[in-house]
mmCIF file of C-alpha atoms and ligand atoms in Angstrom:
data_model
loop_
_atom_site.group_PDB
_atom_site.id
_atom_site.type_symbol
_atom_site.label_atom_id
_atom_site.label_comp_id
_atom_site.label_asym_id
_atom_site.label_seq_id
_atom_site.Cartn_x
_atom_site.Cartn_y
_atom_site.Cartn_z
ATOM 1 C CA MET A 1 -3.302 16.671 12.228
ATOM 2 C CA THR A 2 0.410 17.420 12.226
ATOM 3 C CA ILE A 3 2.999 15.124 10.758
ATOM 4 C CA LEU A 4 6.654 15.975 11.214
ATOM 5 C CA ILE A 5 9.083 14.473 8.774
ATOM 6 C CA GLU A 6 12.826 14.552 8.640
ATOM 7 C CA HIS A 7 13.743 14.435 4.967
ATOM 8 C CA PRO A 8 16.681 12.188 4.204
ATOM 9 C CA ALA A 9 19.134 14.561 2.538
ATOM 10 C CA ASP A 10 20.687 11.982 0.251
ATOM 11 C CA LEU A 11 17.553 10.885 -1.547
ATOM 12 C CA GLU A 12 17.313 11.552 -5.217
ATOM 13 C CA SER A 13 14.271 10.937 -7.303
ATOM 14 C CA ASN A 14 14.383 8.413 -10.086
ATOM 15 C CA PHE A 15 14.493 11.239 -12.562
ATOM 16 C CA GLY A 16 17.951 11.958 -11.249
ATOM 17 C CA GLU A 17 17.085 15.359 -9.826
ATOM 18 C CA LYS A 18 17.623 16.308 -6.239
ATOM 19 C CA ASN A 19 14.454 16.320 -4.234
ATOM 20 C CA VAL A 20 13.053 19.763 -3.798
ATOM 21 C CA HIS A 21 11.130 20.115 -0.593
ATOM 22 C CA ALA A 22 8.774 22.762 0.663
ATOM 23 C CA GLU A 23 10.891 25.571 1.994
ATOM 24 C CA ASN A 24 8.501 27.348 4.220
ATOM 25 C CA ASN A 25 6.815 24.588 6.106
ATOM 26 C CA ASN A 26 9.531 23.637 8.526
ATOM 27 C CA ASN A 27 9.049 20.016 7.585
ATOM 28 C CA GLU A 28 5.628 20.253 9.075
ATOM 29 C CA LEU A 29 2.596 18.824 7.390
ATOM 30 C CA VAL A 30 -0.672 20.247 8.596
ATOM 31 C CA LEU A 31 -3.833 18.461 7.583
ATOM 32 C CA ASP A 32 -6.538 21.005 8.111
ATOM 33 C CA GLY A 33 -9.738 20.019 9.792
ATOM 34 C CA GLY A 34 -11.828 20.527 12.832
ATOM 35 C CA PHE A 35 -10.228 17.814 14.917
ATOM 36 C CA PRO A 36 -8.159 18.348 18.037
ATOM 37 C CA LEU A 37 -4.463 18.145 17.208
ATOM 38 C CA PRO A 38 -3.197 14.782 18.396
ATOM 39 C CA LYS A 39 -0.096 14.671 20.540
ATOM 40 C CA SER A 40 2.964 13.790 18.517
ATOM 41 C CA VAL A 41 5.443 11.094 19.355
ATOM 42 C CA SER A 42 8.898 10.960 17.942
ATOM 43 C CA GLN A 43 9.934 7.732 16.207
ATOM 44 C CA ASN A 44 13.376 7.674 14.598
ATOM 45 C CA GLY A 45 13.281 11.381 13.861
ATOM 46 C CA PHE A 46 9.775 11.167 12.527
ATOM 47 C CA SER A 47 6.917 12.596 14.531
ATOM 48 C CA ALA A 48 3.616 10.924 13.926
ATOM 49 C CA PRO A 49 0.181 11.430 15.444
ATOM 50 C CA GLU A 50 -0.145 9.279 18.518
ATOM 51 C CA THR A 51 -3.654 8.030 17.893
ATOM 52 C CA ASN A 52 -5.911 7.038 15.037
ATOM 53 C CA ALA A 53 -9.523 8.075 14.524
ATOM 54 C CA PHE A 54 -10.614 5.471 17.083
ATOM 55 C CA GLY A 55 -8.309 6.734 19.816
ATOM 56 C CA HIS A 56 -5.784 3.871 19.508
ATOM 57 C CA SER A 57 -2.217 3.680 18.262
ATOM 58 C CA PHE A 58 -1.887 3.150 14.530
ATOM 59 C CA ARG A 59 -1.530 -0.483 13.463
ATOM 60 C CA ASP A 60 -2.200 -1.854 16.897
ATOM 61 C CA TYR A 61 -3.627 -5.261 16.026
ATOM 62 C CA ASP A 62 -4.316 -6.260 19.603
ATOM 63 C CA ALA A 63 -5.917 -3.160 21.102
ATOM 64 C CA GLU A 64 -9.537 -3.784 21.963
ATOM 65 C CA SER A 65 -11.538 -1.615 19.609
ATOM 66 C CA GLU A 66 -14.655 -1.758 17.516
ATOM 67 C CA ARG A 67 -12.498 -2.991 14.627
ATOM 68 C CA GLN A 68 -10.154 -5.431 16.369
ATOM 69 C CA LYS A 69 -12.208 -8.652 16.097
ATOM 70 C CA GLY A 70 -13.073 -8.175 12.448
ATOM 71 C CA VAL A 71 -9.465 -7.372 11.570
ATOM 72 C CA GLU A 72 -8.145 -10.460 13.379
ATOM 73 C CA GLU A 73 -10.692 -12.646 11.641
ATOM 74 C CA PHE A 74 -9.543 -11.102 8.372
ATOM 75 C CA TYR A 75 -5.936 -12.182 9.074
ATOM 76 C CA ARG A 76 -7.036 -15.675 10.093
ATOM 77 C CA LEU A 77 -8.569 -16.111 6.660
ATOM 78 C CA GLN A 78 -5.753 -14.388 4.760
ATOM 79 C CA HIS A 79 -3.018 -16.445 6.418
ATOM 80 C CA THR A 80 -4.989 -19.644 5.939
ATOM 81 C CA HIS A 81 -5.809 -19.265 2.252
ATOM 82 C CA GLN A 82 -2.946 -17.406 0.562
ATOM 83 C CA THR A 83 -0.697 -20.196 -0.728
ATOM 84 C CA TYR A 84 2.104 -20.359 -3.289
ATOM 85 C CA HIS A 85 -0.209 -22.144 -5.708
ATOM 86 C CA PHE A 86 -3.013 -19.620 -5.168
ATOM 87 C CA VAL A 87 -0.917 -16.522 -5.784
ATOM 88 C CA LYS A 88 0.665 -17.954 -8.944
ATOM 89 C CA LYS A 89 -2.782 -18.746 -10.293
ATOM 90 C CA MET A 90 -4.234 -15.335 -9.477
ATOM 91 C CA ARG A 91 -1.315 -13.467 -11.019
ATOM 92 C CA GLU A 92 -1.675 -15.378 -14.239
ATOM 93 C CA GLU A 93 -5.415 -14.893 -14.374
ATOM 94 C CA TYR A 94 -5.449 -11.178 -13.542
ATOM 95 C CA GLY A 95 -2.313 -10.472 -15.570
ATOM 96 C CA LYS A 96 -4.446 -10.921 -18.695
ATOM 97 C CA LEU A 97 -6.230 -7.658 -17.849
ATOM 98 C CA GLU A 98 -9.478 -8.818 -19.356
ATOM 99 C CA LYS A 99 -11.923 -7.476 -16.788
ATOM 100 C CA GLY A 100 -12.664 -4.126 -18.360
ATOM 101 C CA GLU A 101 -11.526 -0.771 -19.716
ATOM 102 C CA MET A 102 -11.589 2.542 -17.893
ATOM 103 C CA GLY A 103 -9.572 5.623 -17.002
ATOM 104 C CA ILE A 104 -7.777 6.178 -13.691
ATOM 105 C CA TRP A 105 -10.209 8.776 -12.348
ATOM 106 C CA GLU A 106 -13.180 6.579 -13.172
ATOM 107 C CA CYS A 107 -11.527 3.909 -11.082
ATOM 108 C CA CYS A 108 -10.995 6.319 -8.169
ATOM 109 C CA GLU A 109 -14.718 6.957 -8.176
ATOM 110 C CA LEU A 110 -15.451 3.232 -8.043
ATOM 111 C CA LEU A 111 -13.600 3.127 -4.745
ATOM 112 C CA ASN A 112 -16.437 5.133 -3.230
ATOM 113 C CA GLU A 113 -18.078 1.765 -2.749
ATOM 114 C CA VAL A 114 -15.165 0.046 -1.044
ATOM 115 C CA VAL A 115 -14.390 -0.290 2.677
ATOM 116 C CA ASP A 116 -11.301 -2.243 3.770
ATOM 117 C CA GLU A 117 -11.926 -4.835 6.521
ATOM 118 C CA SER A 118 -8.239 -5.363 7.253
ATOM 119 C CA ASP A 119 -7.583 -1.831 8.402
ATOM 120 C CA PRO A 120 -7.702 -1.029 12.111
ATOM 121 C CA ASP A 121 -7.248 2.693 11.426
ATOM 122 C CA LEU A 122 -9.852 3.554 8.837
ATOM 123 C CA ASP A 123 -13.464 2.768 8.060
ATOM 124 C CA GLU A 124 -14.048 5.525 5.504
ATOM 125 C CA PRO A 125 -14.672 4.815 1.812
ATOM 126 C CA GLN A 126 -11.346 4.275 0.072
ATOM 127 C CA ILE A 127 -11.558 7.341 -2.173
ATOM 128 C CA GLU A 128 -11.113 9.446 0.978
ATOM 129 C CA HIS A 129 -7.940 7.577 1.832
ATOM 130 C CA LEU A 130 -6.535 8.062 -1.678
ATOM 131 C CA LEU A 131 -7.054 11.801 -1.572
ATOM 132 C CA GLN A 132 -5.931 12.153 2.041
ATOM 133 C CA SER A 133 -2.618 10.440 1.380
ATOM 134 C CA ALA A 134 -2.048 12.220 -1.956
ATOM 135 C CA GLU A 135 -2.773 15.656 -0.500
ATOM 136 C CA ALA A 136 -0.555 14.924 2.499
ATOM 137 C CA ILE A 137 2.468 13.931 0.427
ATOM 138 C CA ARG A 138 1.861 16.808 -1.994
ATOM 139 C CA LYS A 139 2.261 19.316 0.831
ATOM 140 C CA ASP A 140 5.729 18.036 1.729
ATOM 141 C CA TYR A 141 6.971 17.155 -1.759
ATOM 142 C CA PRO A 142 5.337 19.843 -3.907
ATOM 143 C CA ASN A 143 7.599 19.286 -6.901
ATOM 144 C CA GLU A 144 7.481 15.475 -7.043
ATOM 145 C CA ASP A 145 4.228 15.218 -8.936
ATOM 146 C CA TRP A 146 4.841 11.516 -9.638
ATOM 147 C CA LEU A 147 4.646 10.917 -5.895
ATOM 148 C CA HIS A 148 1.274 12.685 -5.662
ATOM 149 C CA LEU A 149 -0.110 10.474 -8.399
ATOM 150 C CA THR A 150 1.454 7.375 -6.874
ATOM 151 C CA ALA A 151 -0.396 8.110 -3.650
ATOM 152 C CA LEU A 152 -3.644 8.708 -5.497
ATOM 153 C CA ILE A 153 -3.526 5.350 -7.266
ATOM 154 C CA HIS A 154 -1.687 3.105 -4.799
ATOM 155 C CA ASP A 155 -4.855 1.425 -3.499
ATOM 156 C CA LEU A 156 -6.912 1.356 -6.707
ATOM 157 C CA GLY A 157 -6.368 -2.394 -6.895
ATOM 158 C CA LYS A 158 -9.033 -2.723 -4.212
ATOM 159 C CA ILE A 159 -11.600 -2.737 -7.023
ATOM 160 C CA LEU A 160 -10.952 -6.487 -6.998
ATOM 161 C CA LEU A 161 -13.629 -6.506 -4.294
ATOM 162 C CA LEU A 162 -16.275 -5.307 -6.750
ATOM 163 C CA PRO A 163 -18.509 -7.697 -8.747
ATOM 164 C CA GLN A 164 -17.166 -6.509 -12.120
ATOM 165 C CA PHE A 165 -13.617 -7.458 -11.109
ATOM 166 C CA GLY A 166 -14.318 -10.882 -9.682
ATOM 167 C CA GLU A 167 -15.718 -9.886 -6.274
ATOM 168 C CA LEU A 168 -12.720 -11.446 -4.553
ATOM 169 C CA PRO A 169 -12.957 -11.980 -0.790
ATOM 170 C CA GLN A 170 -11.233 -9.364 1.373
ATOM 171 C CA TRP A 171 -8.432 -11.812 2.247
ATOM 172 C CA ALA A 172 -7.429 -11.917 -1.447
ATOM 173 C CA VAL A 173 -7.380 -8.130 -1.860
ATOM 174 C CA VAL A 174 -6.279 -6.212 1.234
ATOM 175 C CA GLY A 175 -4.108 -6.529 4.329
ATOM 176 C CA ASP A 176 -0.348 -6.640 4.720
ATOM 177 C CA THR A 177 1.496 -8.704 2.116
ATOM 178 C CA PHE A 178 4.223 -11.346 2.458
ATOM 179 C CA PRO A 179 6.171 -13.741 0.237
ATOM 180 C CA LEU A 180 4.963 -17.241 -0.546
ATOM 181 C CA GLY A 181 7.334 -20.079 -1.333
ATOM 182 C CA CYS A 182 9.483 -19.542 1.766
ATOM 183 C CA ALA A 183 8.968 -19.581 5.535
ATOM 184 C CA PHE A 184 6.460 -17.112 7.022
ATOM 185 C CA ASP A 185 8.415 -14.661 9.136
ATOM 186 C CA GLU A 186 7.216 -13.930 12.661
ATOM 187 C CA ALA A 187 7.221 -10.231 11.810
ATOM 188 C CA ASN A 188 3.870 -10.777 10.060
ATOM 189 C CA VAL A 189 0.920 -9.572 12.147
ATOM 190 C CA HIS A 190 -1.139 -12.393 13.667
ATOM 191 C CA HIS A 191 1.582 -14.818 12.572
ATOM 192 C CA LYS A 192 -0.077 -17.665 14.473
ATOM 193 C CA TYR A 193 -2.703 -18.179 11.786
ATOM 194 C CA PHE A 194 -0.121 -19.343 9.260
ATOM 195 C CA LYS A 195 -0.240 -22.685 11.078
ATOM 196 C CA ASN A 196 -3.507 -23.305 9.188
ATOM 197 C CA ASN A 197 -1.829 -22.667 5.834
ATOM 198 C CA PRO A 198 -1.120 -25.798 3.737
ATOM 199 C CA ASP A 199 2.308 -24.343 2.812
ATOM 200 C CA TYR A 200 3.301 -24.162 6.471
ATOM 201 C CA ASN A 201 4.184 -27.848 6.580
ATOM 202 C CA ASN A 202 5.467 -28.153 3.014
ATOM 203 C CA PRO A 203 9.251 -28.708 3.121
ATOM 204 C CA ALA A 204 9.660 -27.067 -0.298
ATOM 205 C CA TYR A 205 8.250 -23.812 1.066
ATOM 206 C CA ASN A 206 8.980 -23.698 4.782
ATOM 207 C CA THR A 207 12.706 -22.981 4.958
ATOM 208 C CA LYS A 208 14.186 -19.493 5.190
ATOM 209 C CA ASN A 209 14.898 -19.296 1.450
ATOM 210 C CA GLY A 210 12.369 -21.883 0.244
ATOM 211 C CA VAL A 211 12.262 -21.726 -3.555
ATOM 212 C CA TYR A 212 14.451 -18.570 -3.627
ATOM 213 C CA THR A 213 18.126 -17.710 -3.280
ATOM 214 C CA ASP A 214 19.783 -14.919 -1.310
ATOM 215 C CA GLY A 215 19.607 -11.597 -3.139
ATOM 216 C CA CYS A 216 17.374 -12.986 -5.906
ATOM 217 C CA GLY A 217 15.426 -9.704 -6.075
ATOM 218 C CA LEU A 218 11.820 -9.061 -5.087
ATOM 219 C CA ASP A 219 10.710 -9.139 -8.699
ATOM 220 C CA ASN A 220 11.351 -12.892 -8.578
ATOM 221 C CA VAL A 221 9.409 -13.406 -5.370
ATOM 222 C CA ALA A 222 5.744 -14.472 -5.399
ATOM 223 C CA MET A 223 3.920 -12.120 -3.045
ATOM 224 C CA SER A 224 0.519 -12.736 -1.471
ATOM 225 C CA TRP A 225 -2.143 -11.755 -3.986
ATOM 226 C CA GLY A 226 -3.980 -8.489 -3.551
ATOM 227 C CA HIS A 227 -4.423 -4.861 -4.532
ATOM 228 C CA ASP A 228 -0.693 -4.065 -4.613
ATOM 229 C CA ASP A 229 0.503 -6.576 -7.168
ATOM 230 C CA TYR A 230 -2.650 -6.143 -9.248
ATOM 231 C CA MET A 231 -2.286 -2.352 -9.497
ATOM 232 C CA TYR A 232 1.399 -2.778 -10.303
ATOM 233 C CA LEU A 233 0.473 -5.045 -13.217
ATOM 234 C CA VAL A 234 -2.221 -2.649 -14.426
ATOM 235 C CA ALA A 235 0.118 0.349 -14.366
ATOM 236 C CA LYS A 236 3.013 -1.466 -15.988
ATOM 237 C CA GLU A 237 1.090 -3.281 -18.708
ATOM 238 C CA ASN A 238 -0.750 -0.107 -19.699
ATOM 239 C CA GLY A 239 2.559 1.605 -20.307
ATOM 240 C CA THR A 240 2.584 4.222 -17.558
ATOM 241 C CA THR A 241 5.435 6.736 -17.728
ATOM 242 C CA LEU A 242 5.696 6.852 -13.935
ATOM 243 C CA PRO A 243 9.277 6.157 -12.769
ATOM 244 C CA PRO A 244 10.329 2.702 -11.514
ATOM 245 C CA ALA A 245 10.269 3.931 -7.899
ATOM 246 C CA ALA A 246 6.548 4.667 -8.271
ATOM 247 C CA LEU A 247 5.851 1.151 -9.526
ATOM 248 C CA PHE A 248 7.881 -0.268 -6.661
ATOM 249 C CA VAL A 249 5.936 1.775 -4.097
ATOM 250 C CA ILE A 250 2.636 0.586 -5.535
ATOM 251 C CA ARG A 251 3.785 -3.018 -5.568
ATOM 252 C CA TYR A 252 5.255 -3.227 -2.052
ATOM 253 C CA HIS A 253 3.470 -0.613 0.024
ATOM 254 C CA SER A 254 1.682 -3.316 2.061
ATOM 255 C CA PHE A 255 4.845 -5.329 2.638
ATOM 256 C CA TYR A 256 5.093 -4.137 6.253
ATOM 257 C CA PRO A 257 7.138 -7.167 7.375
ATOM 258 C CA LEU A 258 9.892 -5.788 5.124
ATOM 259 C CA HIS A 259 9.562 -2.020 5.177
ATOM 260 C CA LYS A 260 8.602 -1.698 8.822
ATOM 261 C CA GLU A 261 10.095 -4.762 10.507
ATOM 262 C CA GLY A 262 13.128 -5.461 8.305
ATOM 263 C CA ALA A 263 12.204 -9.098 7.645
ATOM 264 C CA TYR A 264 12.883 -10.831 4.315
ATOM 265 C CA THR A 265 15.704 -8.418 3.446
ATOM 266 C CA HIS A 266 17.860 -11.360 2.290
ATOM 267 C CA LEU A 267 15.641 -11.612 -0.791
ATOM 268 C CA MET A 268 16.350 -8.052 -1.955
ATOM 269 C CA ASN A 269 18.840 -7.021 -4.621
ATOM 270 C CA LYS A 270 20.602 -3.650 -4.927
ATOM 271 C CA GLU A 271 17.807 -2.011 -6.862
ATOM 272 C CA ASP A 272 15.253 -3.092 -4.240
ATOM 273 C CA VAL A 273 17.367 -1.516 -1.525
ATOM 274 C CA GLU A 274 17.336 1.813 -3.392
ATOM 275 C CA ASN A 275 13.614 1.716 -4.098
ATOM 276 C CA LEU A 276 12.778 0.742 -0.546
ATOM 277 C CA LYS A 277 13.765 4.246 0.568
ATOM 278 C CA TRP A 278 10.783 5.619 -1.298
ATOM 279 C CA VAL A 279 8.429 3.043 0.189
ATOM 280 C CA LYS A 280 9.483 4.148 3.659
ATOM 281 C CA ILE A 281 8.837 7.801 2.852
ATOM 282 C CA PHE A 282 5.539 7.000 1.199
ATOM 283 C CA ASN A 283 4.416 4.855 4.118
ATOM 284 C CA LYS A 284 4.309 7.745 6.578
ATOM 285 C CA TYR A 285 1.766 9.522 4.418
ATOM 286 C CA ASP A 286 -0.185 6.378 3.614
ATOM 287 C CA LEU A 287 -0.550 5.502 7.285
ATOM 288 C CA TYR A 288 -0.691 8.724 9.253
ATOM 289 C CA SER A 289 -2.937 10.688 6.931
ATOM 290 C CA LYS A 290 -5.835 8.358 7.750
ATOM 291 C CA SER A 291 -8.449 10.447 9.481
ATOM 292 C CA LYS A 292 -12.088 11.442 9.551
ATOM 293 C CA VAL A 293 -11.272 14.750 7.902
ATOM 294 C CA ARG A 294 -12.649 14.674 4.386
ATOM 295 C CA VAL A 295 -10.929 16.144 1.339
ATOM 296 C CA ASP A 296 -13.027 18.291 -1.004
ATOM 297 C CA VAL A 297 -13.007 16.005 -4.052
ATOM 298 C CA GLU A 298 -14.281 18.553 -6.580
ATOM 299 C CA LYS A 299 -11.681 21.078 -5.525
ATOM 300 C CA VAL A 300 -8.645 18.836 -6.076
ATOM 301 C CA LYS A 301 -9.996 16.833 -9.014
ATOM 302 C CA PRO A 302 -8.606 19.073 -11.822
ATOM 303 C CA TYR A 303 -5.084 18.816 -10.427
ATOM 304 C CA TYR A 304 -5.142 15.033 -10.243
ATOM 305 C CA GLN A 305 -6.746 14.735 -13.649
ATOM 306 C CA SER A 306 -3.847 16.685 -15.119
ATOM 307 C CA LEU A 307 -1.368 14.259 -13.523
ATOM 308 C CA ILE A 308 -3.314 11.282 -14.794
ATOM 309 C CA ALA A 309 -3.177 12.697 -18.330
ATOM 310 C CA LYS A 310 0.575 13.194 -17.978
ATOM 311 C CA TYR A 311 1.422 9.654 -16.856
ATOM 312 C CA PHE A 312 -1.349 7.382 -18.184
ATOM 313 C CA PRO A 313 -3.330 6.727 -21.352
ATOM 314 C CA ALA A 314 -6.960 7.911 -21.271
ATOM 315 C CA LYS A 315 -8.255 4.345 -21.021
ATOM 316 C CA LEU A 316 -6.510 1.407 -19.384
ATOM 317 C CA ARG A 317 -7.092 -2.327 -19.513
ATOM 318 C CA TRP A 318 -7.904 -3.772 -16.077
HETATM 319 O O1 INS B 1 -5.102 -2.782 6.197
HETATM 320 C C1 INS B 1 -4.181 -2.195 5.353
HETATM 321 C C2 INS B 1 -4.786 -1.745 4.060
HETATM 322 O O2 INS B 1 -5.404 -2.804 3.412
HETATM 323 C C3 INS B 1 -3.780 -1.116 3.142
HETATM 324 O O3 INS B 1 -4.285 -0.713 1.916
HETATM 325 C C4 INS B 1 -2.594 -1.977 2.950
HETATM 326 O O4 INS B 1 -1.705 -1.340 2.108
HETATM 327 C C5 INS B 1 -2.021 -2.345 4.283
HETATM 328 O O5 INS B 1 -0.843 -2.985 4.230
HETATM 329 C C6 INS B 1 -3.048 -3.098 5.075
HETATM 330 O O6 INS B 1 -2.566 -3.682 6.197
HETATM 331 FE FE1 FE2 B 2 -2.848 -0.490 0.357
HETATM 332 FE FE1 FE2 B 3 -3.197 3.024 1.452
#
């Protein structure tokens, strides 16, 4: 698989250094594997593979495929049940981090058991996705080790699906995220199912700003509950030394209505605008690295374990 990226020249990492990019790869990311190279299409200077592992466009929520019906049913449930009250409650409950203690790599291995029902592009165990996206971003940003680790851990919050962590339903763990407490923007996929949501007709929550004010900052916005916000809390509360941009990427990587469609931008403050640049970079690797080509876990494990030791304590509270 070939991913072509145009690196924004003005981006600086949160450590204040200029980004150093691979010099010899011509901005070309090659994911090795025995699959035919997909045709590339150019989108805003970025060339992405045209089709996913099922032969459809990425994130096509209407294309008839073996996954389409299940994914749509997923969004019916998610849009029906995620309410302002629900997300506040979940954040408080899971913010206590009382479910267990373990290291980051141990958690990666737990994801061997997890398949994401919201994803039209991938039906592999999640550990494959973690390594595929981390290895992909590592090839293009060899010196930004924080970005490699960010990719490795960005979906770890999906352990919420497992019995030990509450066995939450898929609609409370995965899928795109969106703010609660204000009107549901039409940029959300399968927007129609919000009509079943109790908040849809609540005048306190169904105006453009709802309970928020312009520029209030995303940190003040209650997002739908799931793996993003949970992993953000875990990383932050366990005192990670990852930079703020990494925490922001983890927290908002599923907020497609914002980072892909440009909705809800009125809620952002200046800092959000800066951090959003990293989410957009990260997203290309998160999305387009999804494939059937497996990464050799044992081969890359020592590298990622060294990053984990650099940025996290040996054991974390979850
Ligand atoms: O189906 C996907 C998947 O669950 C991802 O982990 C999440 O980040 C996406 O936003 C979502 O739509
Ligand atoms: Fe995710
Ligand atoms: Fe992901």
